[in-house]
mmCIF file of C-alpha atoms in Angstrom:
data_model
loop_
_atom_site.group_PDB
_atom_site.id
_atom_site.type_symbol
_atom_site.label_atom_id
_atom_site.label_comp_id
_atom_site.label_asym_id
_atom_site.label_seq_id
_atom_site.Cartn_x
_atom_site.Cartn_y
_atom_site.Cartn_z
ATOM 1 C CA UNK A 1 116.068 130.551 -141.100
ATOM 2 C CA UNK A 2 119.655 131.886 -142.284
ATOM 3 C CA UNK A 3 121.328 129.794 -144.739
ATOM 4 C CA UNK A 4 125.335 129.537 -145.010
ATOM 5 C CA UNK A 5 127.365 130.329 -147.939
ATOM 6 C CA UNK A 6 129.901 128.503 -145.767
ATOM 7 C CA UNK A 7 130.986 124.472 -147.400
ATOM 8 C CA UNK A 8 132.929 122.094 -145.688
ATOM 9 C CA UNK A 9 136.274 122.035 -147.206
ATOM 10 C CA UNK A 10 137.256 118.815 -148.117
ATOM 11 C CA UNK A 11 139.954 117.324 -146.463
ATOM 12 C CA UNK A 12 143.877 116.397 -147.791
ATOM 13 C CA UNK A 13 144.134 113.704 -149.026
ATOM 14 C CA UNK A 14 144.122 110.457 -146.783
ATOM 15 C CA UNK A 15 144.796 106.947 -147.274
ATOM 16 C CA UNK A 16 144.656 103.980 -144.339
ATOM 17 C CA UNK A 17 147.378 101.199 -143.627
ATOM 18 C CA UNK A 18 146.640 98.619 -142.021
ATOM 19 C CA UNK A 19 149.538 96.357 -140.216
ATOM 20 C CA UNK A 20 149.760 93.498 -138.478
ATOM 21 C CA UNK A 21 152.473 90.756 -137.739
ATOM 22 C CA UNK A 22 152.497 87.583 -139.855
ATOM 23 C CA UNK A 23 149.490 88.775 -141.911
ATOM 24 C CA UNK A 24 148.850 90.748 -145.265
ATOM 25 C CA UNK A 25 148.952 94.435 -145.017
ATOM 26 C CA UNK A 26 146.044 96.279 -146.353
ATOM 27 C CA UNK A 27 145.768 99.829 -147.882
ATOM 28 C CA UNK A 28 142.822 101.651 -148.371
ATOM 29 C CA UNK A 29 141.989 105.011 -150.381
ATOM 30 C CA UNK A 30 139.145 107.004 -148.884
ATOM 31 C CA UNK A 31 136.116 108.915 -149.914
ATOM 32 C CA UNK A 32 134.511 112.136 -148.404
ATOM 33 C CA UNK A 33 131.051 112.858 -148.472
ATOM 34 C CA UNK A 34 129.125 116.032 -148.059
ATOM 35 C CA UNK A 35 128.541 115.623 -144.388
ATOM 36 C CA UNK A 36 131.977 116.025 -144.035
ATOM 37 C CA UNK A 37 132.531 112.304 -143.185
ATOM 38 C CA UNK A 38 135.630 110.021 -144.350
ATOM 39 C CA UNK A 39 134.984 106.809 -145.056
ATOM 40 C CA UNK A 40 136.917 103.596 -146.651
ATOM 41 C CA UNK A 41 136.200 102.876 -150.190
ATOM 42 C CA UNK A 42 135.261 99.326 -151.459
ATOM 43 C CA UNK A 43 138.417 98.304 -153.040
ATOM 44 C CA UNK A 44 141.495 97.292 -150.845
ATOM 45 C CA UNK A 45 144.929 97.198 -152.167
ATOM 46 C CA UNK A 46 147.054 94.486 -150.217
ATOM 47 C CA UNK A 47 150.641 95.178 -150.272
ATOM 48 C CA UNK A 48 153.791 93.023 -150.394
ATOM 49 C CA UNK A 49 155.883 94.569 -147.743
ATOM 50 C CA UNK A 50 158.549 95.703 -149.852
ATOM 51 C CA UNK A 51 156.092 97.037 -152.377
ATOM 52 C CA UNK A 52 153.560 99.129 -149.606
ATOM 53 C CA UNK A 53 154.795 102.752 -150.750
ATOM 54 C CA UNK A 54 154.021 102.421 -154.371
ATOM 55 C CA UNK A 55 150.809 100.921 -153.113
ATOM 56 C CA UNK A 56 150.084 103.943 -150.751
ATOM 57 C CA UNK A 57 150.978 106.271 -153.263
ATOM 58 C CA UNK A 58 148.197 105.064 -155.391
ATOM 59 C CA UNK A 59 145.246 104.809 -152.879
ATOM 60 C CA UNK A 60 146.558 108.806 -151.766
ATOM 61 C CA UNK A 61 145.955 109.342 -155.731
ATOM 62 C CA UNK A 62 142.404 107.269 -155.511
ATOM 63 C CA UNK A 63 141.129 109.851 -152.887
ATOM 64 C CA UNK A 64 137.977 111.424 -153.495
ATOM 65 C CA UNK A 65 134.029 112.740 -152.962
ATOM 66 C CA UNK A 66 131.462 110.828 -153.257
ATOM 67 C CA UNK A 67 128.693 110.703 -150.918
ATOM 68 C CA UNK A 68 127.213 108.273 -149.330
ATOM 69 C CA UNK A 69 124.085 107.658 -146.874
ATOM 70 C CA UNK A 70 126.517 105.636 -143.824
ATOM 71 C CA UNK A 71 123.611 105.369 -141.213
ATOM 72 C CA UNK A 72 122.621 102.163 -142.149
ATOM 73 C CA UNK A 73 125.909 100.808 -141.960
ATOM 74 C CA UNK A 74 127.672 98.659 -139.419
ATOM 75 C CA UNK A 75 130.855 98.247 -138.009
ATOM 76 C CA UNK A 76 130.833 94.192 -139.373
ATOM 77 C CA UNK A 77 130.654 95.852 -142.902
ATOM 78 C CA UNK A 78 133.790 97.796 -142.673
ATOM 79 C CA UNK A 79 135.873 96.561 -146.001
ATOM 80 C CA UNK A 80 139.168 96.285 -143.932
ATOM 81 C CA UNK A 81 137.820 94.186 -141.674
ATOM 82 C CA UNK A 82 136.133 92.106 -144.412
ATOM 83 C CA UNK A 83 139.072 91.829 -146.653
ATOM 84 C CA UNK A 84 141.219 90.602 -143.343
ATOM 85 C CA UNK A 85 139.227 87.437 -142.991
ATOM 86 C CA UNK A 86 139.433 87.674 -139.127
ATOM 87 C CA UNK A 87 136.623 86.204 -137.123
ATOM 88 C CA UNK A 88 135.732 89.386 -135.507
ATOM 89 C CA UNK A 89 135.644 93.362 -135.143
ATOM 90 C CA UNK A 90 137.453 92.930 -131.754
ATOM 91 C CA UNK A 91 140.083 90.865 -132.933
ATOM 92 C CA UNK A 92 140.590 92.997 -136.389
ATOM 93 C CA UNK A 93 141.458 95.970 -133.900
ATOM 94 C CA UNK A 94 143.453 94.611 -131.669
ATOM 95 C CA UNK A 95 145.892 92.744 -134.307
ATOM 96 C CA UNK A 96 146.146 95.494 -136.992
ATOM 97 C CA UNK A 97 147.477 98.622 -136.455
ATOM 98 C CA UNK A 98 145.703 101.216 -138.056
ATOM 99 C CA UNK A 99 147.766 103.862 -139.659
ATOM 100 C CA UNK A 100 146.524 107.345 -141.072
ATOM 101 C CA UNK A 101 148.368 108.898 -143.836
ATOM 102 C CA UNK A 102 147.889 112.388 -145.008
ATOM 103 C CA UNK A 103 148.813 115.244 -146.983
ATOM 104 C CA UNK A 104 150.321 117.478 -144.621
ATOM 105 C CA UNK A 105 149.079 120.777 -146.793
ATOM 106 C CA UNK A 106 147.508 121.630 -149.894
ATOM 107 C CA UNK A 107 150.494 121.217 -151.743
ATOM 108 C CA UNK A 108 150.984 117.827 -150.574
ATOM 109 C CA UNK A 109 154.883 117.985 -151.159
ATOM 110 C CA UNK A 110 154.789 116.017 -147.494
ATOM 111 C CA UNK A 111 152.655 113.088 -146.081
ATOM 112 C CA UNK A 112 152.630 112.299 -142.727
ATOM 113 C CA UNK A 113 151.991 108.605 -141.606
ATOM 114 C CA UNK A 114 150.645 108.518 -137.721
ATOM 115 C CA UNK A 115 149.406 105.893 -135.569
ATOM 116 C CA UNK A 116 148.804 104.958 -131.843
ATOM 117 C CA UNK A 117 150.552 101.308 -130.535
ATOM 118 C CA UNK A 118 147.669 99.341 -129.113
ATOM 119 C CA UNK A 119 145.721 99.989 -125.876
ATOM 120 C CA UNK A 120 147.500 103.575 -126.001
ATOM 121 C CA UNK A 121 145.621 106.459 -125.753
ATOM 122 C CA UNK A 122 148.191 109.366 -125.114
ATOM 123 C CA UNK A 123 150.795 108.571 -127.618
ATOM 124 C CA UNK A 124 150.736 109.080 -131.295
ATOM 125 C CA UNK A 125 153.894 108.146 -133.076
ATOM 126 C CA UNK A 126 154.487 109.614 -136.691
ATOM 127 C CA UNK A 127 156.681 109.947 -139.463
ATOM 128 C CA UNK A 128 157.195 112.956 -142.453
ATOM 129 C CA UNK A 129 157.552 111.071 -146.180
ATOM 130 C CA UNK A 130 158.522 113.075 -148.701
ATOM 131 C CA UNK A 131 155.794 113.317 -151.713
ATOM 132 C CA UNK A 132 158.867 112.721 -154.284
ATOM 133 C CA UNK A 133 161.741 111.055 -152.167
ATOM 134 C CA UNK A 134 162.873 107.331 -152.676
ATOM 135 C CA UNK A 135 160.061 104.825 -152.190
ATOM 136 C CA UNK A 136 163.526 102.730 -150.048
ATOM 137 C CA UNK A 137 163.809 105.384 -147.579
ATOM 138 C CA UNK A 138 159.876 106.502 -147.175
ATOM 139 C CA UNK A 139 159.845 102.644 -147.201
ATOM 140 C CA UNK A 140 162.439 102.678 -143.982
ATOM 141 C CA UNK A 141 160.265 105.295 -142.553
ATOM 142 C CA UNK A 142 156.836 103.541 -142.629
ATOM 143 C CA UNK A 143 159.056 99.956 -141.043
ATOM 144 C CA UNK A 144 160.604 102.023 -138.205
ATOM 145 C CA UNK A 145 156.821 103.582 -137.302
ATOM 146 C CA UNK A 146 155.759 99.828 -137.375
ATOM 147 C CA UNK A 147 158.217 98.334 -135.302
ATOM 148 C CA UNK A 148 157.912 101.399 -132.617
ATOM 149 C CA UNK A 149 154.588 100.351 -132.110
ATOM 150 C CA UNK A 150 155.299 97.044 -131.608
ATOM 151 C CA UNK A 151 158.293 97.772 -129.215
ATOM 152 C CA UNK A 152 156.158 100.085 -127.208
ATOM 153 C CA UNK A 153 153.336 98.314 -126.658
ATOM 154 C CA UNK A 154 155.838 95.085 -125.565
ATOM 155 C CA UNK A 155 157.602 98.035 -123.257
ATOM 156 C CA UNK A 156 154.257 98.697 -121.554
ATOM 157 C CA UNK A 157 153.153 94.994 -121.520
ATOM 158 C CA UNK A 158 156.511 94.578 -118.989
ATOM 159 C CA UNK A 159 155.997 97.448 -117.376
ATOM 160 C CA UNK A 160 152.088 96.362 -116.378
#
């Protein structure tokens, strides 16, 4: 048996924003385990629309390495789904956009926020956020990302 000295490199900081119309915005920090899997931390942050950027910054700062056996985990145990209060995972996935926010490199000068519009597998929309930039500008970019996803979904619904 050959043992490798190569260890999995931990990913860059990562957080998830869940945004939906007429529902609270959920922000979750992530853990990374020894198996190379990122998973949601159990505590979620609920963000007011105008306070999203500081909450996202905190979620990114809380990213950590924590080993966990996820083999017995069920989709219904998903912390964000449970925090949403919705009746089913399918309803949660249909109502909330999942926006992944990750550092673009090890220096963490910029974060990329990326998402796919609902029912779209071939298109990803993203914005680049300056880590040290103005919160108002970062908020504007995140708002534009979310509204663009909703516009895209509406356009695609009309064209079908």
